PDB file of C-alpha atoms in Angstrom:
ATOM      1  CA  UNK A 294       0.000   0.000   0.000  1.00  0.00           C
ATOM      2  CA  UNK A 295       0.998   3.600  -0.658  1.00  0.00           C
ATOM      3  CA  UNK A 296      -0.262   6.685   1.683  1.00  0.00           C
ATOM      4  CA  UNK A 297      -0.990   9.567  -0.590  1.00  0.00           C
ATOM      5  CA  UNK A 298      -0.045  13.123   0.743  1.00  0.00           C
ATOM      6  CA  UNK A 299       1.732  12.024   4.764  1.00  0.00           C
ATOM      7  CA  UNK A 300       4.266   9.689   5.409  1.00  0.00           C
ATOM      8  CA  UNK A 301       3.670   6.572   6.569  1.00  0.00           C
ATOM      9  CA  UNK A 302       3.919   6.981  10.571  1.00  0.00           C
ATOM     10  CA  UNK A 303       1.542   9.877  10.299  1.00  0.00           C
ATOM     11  CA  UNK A 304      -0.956   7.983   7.936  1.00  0.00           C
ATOM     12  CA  UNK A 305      -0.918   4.690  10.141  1.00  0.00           C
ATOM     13  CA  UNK A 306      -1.666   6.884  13.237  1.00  0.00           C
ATOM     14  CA  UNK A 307      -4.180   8.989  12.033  1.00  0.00           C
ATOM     15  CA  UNK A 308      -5.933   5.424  10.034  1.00  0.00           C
ATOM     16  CA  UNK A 309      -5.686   3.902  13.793  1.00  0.00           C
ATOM     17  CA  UNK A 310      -7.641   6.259  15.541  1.00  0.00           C
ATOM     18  CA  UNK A 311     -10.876   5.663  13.070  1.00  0.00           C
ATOM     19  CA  UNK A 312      -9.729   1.801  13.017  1.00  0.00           C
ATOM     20  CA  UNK A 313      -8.212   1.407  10.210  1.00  0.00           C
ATOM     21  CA  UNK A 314      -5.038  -0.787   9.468  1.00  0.00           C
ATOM     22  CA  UNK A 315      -3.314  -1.504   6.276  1.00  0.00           C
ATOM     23  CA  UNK A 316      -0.523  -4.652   6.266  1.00  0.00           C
ATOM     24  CA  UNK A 317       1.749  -5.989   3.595  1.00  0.00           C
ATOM     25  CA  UNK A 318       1.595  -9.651   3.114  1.00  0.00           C
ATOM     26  CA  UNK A 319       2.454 -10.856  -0.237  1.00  0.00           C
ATOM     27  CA  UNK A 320       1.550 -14.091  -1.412  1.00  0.00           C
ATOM     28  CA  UNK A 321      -2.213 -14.982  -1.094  1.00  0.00           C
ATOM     29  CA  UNK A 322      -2.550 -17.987   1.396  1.00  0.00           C
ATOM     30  CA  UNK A 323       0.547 -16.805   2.940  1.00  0.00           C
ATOM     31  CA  UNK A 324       1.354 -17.521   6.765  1.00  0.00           C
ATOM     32  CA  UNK A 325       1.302 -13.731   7.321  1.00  0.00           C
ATOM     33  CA  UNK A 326      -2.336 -13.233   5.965  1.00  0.00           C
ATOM     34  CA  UNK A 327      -3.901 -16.228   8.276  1.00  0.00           C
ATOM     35  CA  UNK A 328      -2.206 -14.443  11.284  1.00  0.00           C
ATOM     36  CA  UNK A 329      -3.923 -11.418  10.495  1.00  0.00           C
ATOM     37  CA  UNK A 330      -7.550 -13.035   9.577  1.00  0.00           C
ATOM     38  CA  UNK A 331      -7.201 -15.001  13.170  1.00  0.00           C
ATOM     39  CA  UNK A 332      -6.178 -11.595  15.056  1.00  0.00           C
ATOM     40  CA  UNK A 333      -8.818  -9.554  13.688  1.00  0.00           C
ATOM     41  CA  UNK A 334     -11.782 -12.219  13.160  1.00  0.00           C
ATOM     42  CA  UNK A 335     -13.236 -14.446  15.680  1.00  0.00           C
ATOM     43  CA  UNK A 336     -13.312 -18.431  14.852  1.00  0.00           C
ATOM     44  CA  UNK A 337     -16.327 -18.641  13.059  1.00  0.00           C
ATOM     45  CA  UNK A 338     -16.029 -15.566  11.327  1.00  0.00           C
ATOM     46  CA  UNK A 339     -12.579 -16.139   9.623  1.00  0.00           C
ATOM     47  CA  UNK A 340     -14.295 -17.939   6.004  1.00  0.00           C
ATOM     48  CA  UNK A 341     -13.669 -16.501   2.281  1.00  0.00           C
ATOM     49  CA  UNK A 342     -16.836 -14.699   1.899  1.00  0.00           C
ATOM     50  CA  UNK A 343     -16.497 -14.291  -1.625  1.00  0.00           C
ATOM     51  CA  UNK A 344     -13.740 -13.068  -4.123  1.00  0.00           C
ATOM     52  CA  UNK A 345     -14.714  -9.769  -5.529  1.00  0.00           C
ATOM     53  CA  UNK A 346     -13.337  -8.148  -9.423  1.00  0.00           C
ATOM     54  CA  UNK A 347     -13.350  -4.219  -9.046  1.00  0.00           C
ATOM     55  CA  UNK A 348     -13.259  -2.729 -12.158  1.00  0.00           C
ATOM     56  CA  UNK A 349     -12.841   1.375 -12.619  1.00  0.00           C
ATOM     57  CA  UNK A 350     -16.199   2.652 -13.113  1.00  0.00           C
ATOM     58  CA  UNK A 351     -17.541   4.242 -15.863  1.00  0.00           C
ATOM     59  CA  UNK A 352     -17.816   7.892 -16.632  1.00  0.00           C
ATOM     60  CA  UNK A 353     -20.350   9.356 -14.292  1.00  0.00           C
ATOM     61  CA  UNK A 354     -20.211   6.375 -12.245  1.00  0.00           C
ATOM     62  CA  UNK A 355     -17.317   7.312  -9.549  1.00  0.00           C
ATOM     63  CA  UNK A 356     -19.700   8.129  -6.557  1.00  0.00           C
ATOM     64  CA  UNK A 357     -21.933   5.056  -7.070  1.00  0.00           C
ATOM     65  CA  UNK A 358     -21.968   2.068  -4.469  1.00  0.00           C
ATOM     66  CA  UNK A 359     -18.732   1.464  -3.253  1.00  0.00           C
ATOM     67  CA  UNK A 360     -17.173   4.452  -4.662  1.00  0.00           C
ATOM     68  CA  UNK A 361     -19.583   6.541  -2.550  1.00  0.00           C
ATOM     69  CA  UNK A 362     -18.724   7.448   0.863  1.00  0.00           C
ATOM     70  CA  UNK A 363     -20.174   4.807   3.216  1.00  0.00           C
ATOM     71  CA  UNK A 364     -19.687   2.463   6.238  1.00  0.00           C
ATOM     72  CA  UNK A 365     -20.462  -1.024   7.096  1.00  0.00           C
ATOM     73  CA  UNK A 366     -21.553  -2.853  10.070  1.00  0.00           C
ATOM     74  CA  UNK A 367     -18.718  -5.830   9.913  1.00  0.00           C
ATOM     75  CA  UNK A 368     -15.266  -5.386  10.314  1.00  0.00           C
ATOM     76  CA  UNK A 369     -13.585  -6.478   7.067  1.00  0.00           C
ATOM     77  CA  UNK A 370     -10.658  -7.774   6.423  1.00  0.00           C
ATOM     78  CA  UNK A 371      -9.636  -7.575   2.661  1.00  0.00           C
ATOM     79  CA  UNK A 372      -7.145  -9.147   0.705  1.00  0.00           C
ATOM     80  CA  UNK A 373      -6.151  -7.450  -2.534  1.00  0.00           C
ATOM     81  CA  UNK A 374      -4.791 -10.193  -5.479  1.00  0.00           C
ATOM     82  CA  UNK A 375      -3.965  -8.235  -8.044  1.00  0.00           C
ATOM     83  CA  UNK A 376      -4.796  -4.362  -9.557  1.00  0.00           C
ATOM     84  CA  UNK A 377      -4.659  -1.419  -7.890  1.00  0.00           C
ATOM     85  CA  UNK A 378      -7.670   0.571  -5.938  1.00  0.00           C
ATOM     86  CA  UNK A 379      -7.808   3.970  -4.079  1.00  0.00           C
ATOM     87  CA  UNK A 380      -9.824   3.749  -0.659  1.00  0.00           C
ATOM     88  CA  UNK A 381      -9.861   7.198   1.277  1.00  0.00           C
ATOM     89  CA  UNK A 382     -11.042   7.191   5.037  1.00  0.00           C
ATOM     90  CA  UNK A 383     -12.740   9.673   7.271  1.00  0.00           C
ATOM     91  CA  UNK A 384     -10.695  10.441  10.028  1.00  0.00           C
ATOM     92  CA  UNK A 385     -10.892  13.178  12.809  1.00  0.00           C
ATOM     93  CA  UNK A 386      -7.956  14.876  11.160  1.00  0.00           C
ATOM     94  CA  UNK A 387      -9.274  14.755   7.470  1.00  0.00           C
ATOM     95  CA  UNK A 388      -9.059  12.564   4.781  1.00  0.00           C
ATOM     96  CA  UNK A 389      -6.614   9.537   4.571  1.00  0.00           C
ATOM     97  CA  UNK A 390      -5.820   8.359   1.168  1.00  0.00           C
ATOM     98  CA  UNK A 391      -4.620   4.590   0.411  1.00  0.00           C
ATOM     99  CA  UNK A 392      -3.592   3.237  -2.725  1.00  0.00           C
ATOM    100  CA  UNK A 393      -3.943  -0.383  -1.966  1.00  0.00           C
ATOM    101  CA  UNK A 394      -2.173  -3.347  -4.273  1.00  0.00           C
ATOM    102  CA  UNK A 395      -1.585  -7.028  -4.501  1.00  0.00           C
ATOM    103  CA  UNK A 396      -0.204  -8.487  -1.401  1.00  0.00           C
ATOM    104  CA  UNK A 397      -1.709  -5.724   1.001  1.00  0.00           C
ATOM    105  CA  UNK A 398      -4.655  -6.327   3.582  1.00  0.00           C
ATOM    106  CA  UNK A 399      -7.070  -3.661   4.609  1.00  0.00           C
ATOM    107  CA  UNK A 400      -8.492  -4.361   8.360  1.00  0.00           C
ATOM    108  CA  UNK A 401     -11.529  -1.941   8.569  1.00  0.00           C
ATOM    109  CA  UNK A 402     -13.427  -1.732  12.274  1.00  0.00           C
ATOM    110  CA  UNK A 403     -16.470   0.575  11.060  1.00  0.00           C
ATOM    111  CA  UNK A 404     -14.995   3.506   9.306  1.00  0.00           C
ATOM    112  CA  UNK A 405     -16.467   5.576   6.833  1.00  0.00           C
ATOM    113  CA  UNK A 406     -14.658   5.033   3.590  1.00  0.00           C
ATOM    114  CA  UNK A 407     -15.007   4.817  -0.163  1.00  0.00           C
ATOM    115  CA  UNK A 408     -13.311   2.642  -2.736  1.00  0.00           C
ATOM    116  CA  UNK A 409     -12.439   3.809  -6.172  1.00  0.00           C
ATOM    117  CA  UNK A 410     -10.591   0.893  -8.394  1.00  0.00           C
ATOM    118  CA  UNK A 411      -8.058   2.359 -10.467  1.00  0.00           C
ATOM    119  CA  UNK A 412      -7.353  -0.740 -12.359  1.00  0.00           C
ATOM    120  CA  UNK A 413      -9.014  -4.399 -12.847  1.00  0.00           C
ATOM    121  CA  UNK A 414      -8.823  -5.171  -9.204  1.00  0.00           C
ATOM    122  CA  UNK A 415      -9.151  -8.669  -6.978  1.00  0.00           C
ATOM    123  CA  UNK A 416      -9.847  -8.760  -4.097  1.00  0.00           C
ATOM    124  CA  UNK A 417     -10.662 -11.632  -1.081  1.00  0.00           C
ATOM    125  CA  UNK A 418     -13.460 -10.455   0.866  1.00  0.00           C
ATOM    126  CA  UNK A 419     -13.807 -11.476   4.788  1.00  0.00           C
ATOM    127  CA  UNK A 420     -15.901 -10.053   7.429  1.00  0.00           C
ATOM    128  CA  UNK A 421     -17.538 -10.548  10.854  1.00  0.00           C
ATOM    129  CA  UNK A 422     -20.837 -11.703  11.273  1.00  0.00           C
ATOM    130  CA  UNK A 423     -22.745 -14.509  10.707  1.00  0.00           C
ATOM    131  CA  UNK A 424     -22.287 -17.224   7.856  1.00  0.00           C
ATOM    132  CA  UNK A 425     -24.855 -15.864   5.920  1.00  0.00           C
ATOM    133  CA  UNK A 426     -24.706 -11.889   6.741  1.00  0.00           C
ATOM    134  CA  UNK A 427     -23.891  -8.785   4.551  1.00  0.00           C
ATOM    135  CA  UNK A 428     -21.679  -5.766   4.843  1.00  0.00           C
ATOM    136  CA  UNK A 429     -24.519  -3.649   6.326  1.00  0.00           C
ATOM    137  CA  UNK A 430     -23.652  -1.156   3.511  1.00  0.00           C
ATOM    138  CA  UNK A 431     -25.254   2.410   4.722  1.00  0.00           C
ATOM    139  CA  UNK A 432     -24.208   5.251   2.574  1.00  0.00           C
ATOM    140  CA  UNK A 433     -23.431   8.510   4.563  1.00  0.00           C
ATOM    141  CA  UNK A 434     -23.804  12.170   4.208  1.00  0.00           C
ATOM    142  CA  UNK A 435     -20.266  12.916   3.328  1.00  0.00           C
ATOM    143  CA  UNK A 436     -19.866  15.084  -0.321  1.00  0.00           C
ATOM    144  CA  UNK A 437     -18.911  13.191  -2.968  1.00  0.00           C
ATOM    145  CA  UNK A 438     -15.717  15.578  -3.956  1.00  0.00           C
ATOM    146  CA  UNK A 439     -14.280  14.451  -6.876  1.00  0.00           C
ATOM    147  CA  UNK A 440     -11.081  12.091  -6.656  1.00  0.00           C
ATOM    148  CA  UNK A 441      -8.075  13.485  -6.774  1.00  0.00           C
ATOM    149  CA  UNK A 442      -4.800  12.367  -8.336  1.00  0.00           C
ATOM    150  CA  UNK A 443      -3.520   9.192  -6.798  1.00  0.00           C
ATOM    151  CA  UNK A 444       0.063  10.899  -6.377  1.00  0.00           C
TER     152      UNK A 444
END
């Protein structure tokens, strides 16, 4: 993952107080990834819930669903495969932008975010909850400003 705008002890701060984390593990299936889905998701909890293709949206499109500003009732815990995506979190001290790639794991507790894919993007999709539950998508009142730049 790349921070867009702070350096990377300010970012990881900032991303911890709305509980956020972002982690580098490489390979899919990888040791380092299971460690993570067993710290942050209770037994139970810990499945594949589905693998997920992102795909940049189309003109008009970029403050639709995901790509609007939202939270969810589960905390996630994402593994990118392959592509690259922008996610930007509302923190109490702005914005925090995250350009996330293959290898990296998002661990979201709750916050409000939105997810722009900049390329095709795959991605592993886990959450807490029950076997059978959603995201508990609810959109928020945040203004949909228009992305910026991704550098």
């Amino acid at each position: 993952m790349r921070y867009i705008g702070l350096d990377t002890a300010t970012a990881v701060q900032r991303l911890a107080g709305a509980r956020v984390e972002w982690h580098t593990v490489g390979d899919e299936g990888s040791d380092a990834e299971r460690a993570l889905i067993d710290t942050f998701l209770a037994e139970g909890e810990r499945q594949l819930r589905g693998t997920f293709d992102a795909e940049p949206p189309a003109v008009g499109e970029e403050h639709q669903a995901h790509c609007a500003w939202h939270t969810n009732a589960v905390d996630e815990v994402h593994t990118f495969l392959s592509g690259t995506g922008r996610f930007e979190f509302a923190t109490p001290d702005g914005v925090i932008a995250v350009v996330a790639e293959a290898g990296d794991v998002m661990v979201n507790r709750g916050a409000e975010h939105r997810y722009l894919p900049l390329t095709s993007q795959r991605l592993r999709l886990r959450h807490s909850g029950p076997p059978d539950g959603d995201f508990g998508y609810v959109a928020t009142t945040t203004p949909n400003d228009p992305w910026s730049a991704t550098e």
